[in-house]
Amino acid sequence: MNWRNPFLSAYLGVTVVGAGILGYLVYSSYSHYAEVSSNYDTQVAELQRLQNRTPFPSDENNQAFAALTSQYQAEYQKLLAQVSKMQKPVDSVTPQAFQDRLRAYVSEVTAAAKENGVVLGEGFYLGFDQYRDTLPSNEAAGVLDRELGAIRSVVDKLITFRVKQISGIKRETLPEEGGRATASATPAPPTGPGRRPPGAAAAVEAPKVVNANSFEVVFIADQGRLRQVLNAIVTADQFFIIRNLNIENSKLEGPKRVADAADSQPPSADGSPAAPASTMRLLVGRETLTTALRIEMITFNTPPATK
């Protein structure tokens, strides 16, 4: 007897094939669903990130950002223009031209001081004594000429306000003369854990944003004229900073107490008590002040302003 049923065999075969096709379709659909779901989650996360961003990058915010950027650039260019007016450029000057200008300035300052009753210290030469008979190097002539103009402007103010005496000027040696830079916007990084050890390759040094040339002026003046000089320096058309200020009073001791003037007056001829004299005395205000003023001439290494 043959138990094989052709219909049942065919039905089972079709069922197996159908199940395979259905499984494939289910797997493909699930894979596509997983891909779509992952993409949706990514888009939702990006949307939430943008919505929480400050500012949100909408058209309105983009326009506001563009307007603020334009305003910032305008203010920055305005600041550059103002700074440029307050610092003198380094002109191309020969060593001989610098020395000639130095001698002319000393002669003019000496004559102006004499005319205004200002006493100059012995051998006064605007702080450039080493160049009285020696020429500077070609590299240093230009920066020395700029510093000479700055010192001359301060001395002119002292003479204009008629200080009693300009005792002397001492200036620091410029880097172009072989000195060290007095100011820098990039100080050396500290050493410590996690820092570059000594002897390791040095990083490229960033350009200095600010340089300062320092000089000291010593003069004698009364209190009122000292105030005028200080105000004139800090409001000058050149960028000066008063870094140190040392003042010494001509009277180091305070006023002494005295006996009442009425007791010290002798009696009159008829024996009656003498009329008391005025007891008002000026205790302060007549002293002179010896002032040592260290000034820094600031130079900003900024790009030129663009129109």
Coordinates of C-alpha atoms in Angstrom, one line a residue, residues 112-269:
A112 CA 62.5 127.2 27.2
A113 CA 63.5 126.2 30.8
K114 CA 65.5 129.4 31.2
E115 CA 62.7 131.5 29.9
N116 CA 60.1 129.9 32.3
G117 CA 62.4 129.9 35.4
V118 CA 62.8 126.1 35.5
V119 CA 66.2 124.8 36.7
L120 CA 67.7 121.9 34.8
G121 CA 69.9 119.3 36.5
E122 CA 73.6 119.4 35.8
G123 CA 74.5 117.9 32.4
F124 CA 70.8 117.6 31.5
Y125 CA 70.5 115.8 28.1
L126 CA 67.0 114.3 28.1
G127 CA 68.2 111.0 29.3
F128 CA 70.3 110.2 26.2
D129 CA 73.7 111.0 27.6
Q130 CA 75.4 108.1 25.9
Y131 CA 74.5 109.6 22.5
R132 CA 76.0 113.0 23.2
D133 CA 79.1 112.1 21.2
T134 CA 78.3 108.6 20.0
L135 CA 75.9 107.5 17.2
P136 CA 73.4 104.8 17.8
S137 CA 73.1 101.7 15.6
N138 CA 71.0 101.8 12.4
E139 CA 68.5 99.4 14.0
A140 CA 68.1 101.5 17.1
A141 CA 67.9 105.0 15.5
G142 CA 64.2 104.9 14.6
V143 CA 62.9 103.6 18.0
L144 CA 65.2 106.0 19.8
D145 CA 63.8 108.9 17.8
R146 CA 60.3 107.9 18.7
E147 CA 61.2 107.7 22.4
L148 CA 63.0 111.0 22.2
G149 CA 59.7 112.6 21.0
A150 CA 57.8 111.0 23.9
I151 CA 60.3 112.3 26.5
R152 CA 60.4 115.7 24.9
S153 CA 56.6 115.9 25.2
V154 CA 56.7 115.1 28.9
V155 CA 59.5 117.7 29.6
D156 CA 57.6 120.3 27.7
K157 CA 54.7 119.8 30.0
L158 CA 56.9 120.2 33.1
I159 CA 58.3 123.5 31.7
T160 CA 54.8 124.7 30.6
F161 CA 53.5 124.3 34.2
R162 CA 56.7 125.9 35.6
V163 CA 58.0 123.3 37.9
K164 CA 60.9 124.5 40.1
Q165 CA 63.5 122.0 38.8
I166 CA 63.9 119.0 36.5
S167 CA 66.6 117.1 38.3
G168 CA 67.1 114.4 35.6
I169 CA 65.8 111.7 33.3
K170 CA 66.7 108.1 33.3
R171 CA 65.4 105.7 30.7
E172 CA 65.7 101.9 30.3
T173 CA 67.8 100.5 27.5
L174 CA 65.6 99.5 24.5
P175 CA 65.8 95.9 23.0
E176 CA 67.2 97.4 19.8
E177 CA 70.1 98.8 21.9
G178 CA 70.7 95.4 23.5
G179 CA 68.3 95.8 26.4
R180 CA 65.3 93.6 27.3
A181 CA 61.7 94.1 26.5
T182 CA 59.8 95.8 29.3
A183 CA 56.3 94.5 28.5
S184 CA 54.8 91.6 26.7
A185 CA 51.4 90.1 26.2
T186 CA 52.8 86.5 26.2
P187 CA 54.6 85.8 29.6
A188 CA 56.6 82.6 29.9
P189 CA 54.4 79.7 30.9
P190 CA 54.9 78.4 34.5
T191 CA 56.6 75.1 35.1
G192 CA 54.9 72.4 37.1
P193 CA 53.1 69.1 36.7
G194 CA 51.8 68.6 33.1
R195 CA 54.0 71.5 31.8
R196 CA 56.7 71.2 29.2
P197 CA 59.9 70.1 31.0
P198 CA 63.1 72.1 30.6
G199 CA 65.0 71.2 27.6
A200 CA 62.0 70.1 25.6
A201 CA 61.3 71.7 22.2
A202 CA 60.0 75.2 22.7
A203 CA 56.6 76.2 21.3
V204 CA 56.4 78.9 18.7
E205 CA 56.1 82.2 20.6
A206 CA 53.0 84.2 19.8
P207 CA 53.6 87.8 18.6
K208 CA 53.6 90.4 21.3
V209 CA 50.5 92.6 21.4
V210 CA 51.9 95.3 23.8
N211 CA 55.3 96.7 24.2
A212 CA 56.3 99.4 26.8
N213 CA 59.3 101.7 26.9
S214 CA 60.0 102.9 30.4
F215 CA 61.7 106.1 31.5
E216 CA 61.9 108.0 34.9
V217 CA 61.6 111.8 35.4
V218 CA 62.7 113.4 38.7
F219 CA 61.5 117.0 39.3
I220 CA 60.6 119.4 42.1
A221 CA 57.3 121.3 42.2
D222 CA 54.7 122.5 44.6
Q223 CA 51.5 120.6 45.1
G224 CA 49.3 122.5 42.7
R225 CA 51.7 122.2 39.8
L226 CA 52.3 118.5 40.5
R227 CA 48.6 117.9 40.1
Q228 CA 48.6 119.8 36.8
V229 CA 51.6 117.8 35.5
L230 CA 50.0 114.4 36.4
N231 CA 46.7 115.4 34.7
A232 CA 48.5 116.5 31.6
I233 CA 50.4 113.3 31.3
V234 CA 47.5 110.9 31.7
T235 CA 45.4 113.0 29.2
A236 CA 48.1 113.4 26.6
D237 CA 47.6 112.5 23.0
Q238 CA 50.1 109.6 23.4
F239 CA 49.5 106.4 25.4
F240 CA 51.3 107.0 28.7
I241 CA 50.9 105.0 31.9
I242 CA 52.2 106.3 35.2
R243 CA 53.6 103.0 36.6
N244 CA 55.4 104.3 39.7
L245 CA 55.1 107.5 41.7
N246 CA 57.4 108.4 44.5
I247 CA 56.9 111.7 46.3
E248 CA 59.1 113.2 49.1
N249 CA 58.0 116.4 50.9
S250 CA 60.6 119.1 51.5
K251 CA 59.5 119.3 55.1
L252 CA 59.8 115.9 56.7
E253 CA 58.7 117.0 60.1
G254 CA 55.2 118.3 61.0
P255 CA 54.6 121.8 62.4
K256 CA 55.5 122.3 66.0
R257 CA 53.2 123.5 68.7
V258 CA 53.9 127.0 69.9
A259 CA 52.7 129.0 72.9
D260 CA 49.7 131.2 72.6
A261 CA 50.6 134.4 70.8
A262 CA 48.8 136.6 73.5
D263 CA 51.1 135.2 76.2
S264 CA 54.2 135.9 74.2
Q265 CA 53.4 139.5 73.5
P266 CA 55.2 142.1 75.7
P267 CA 53.0 144.6 77.6
S268 CA 52.4 148.0 76.1
A269 CA 54.1 151.2 77.3

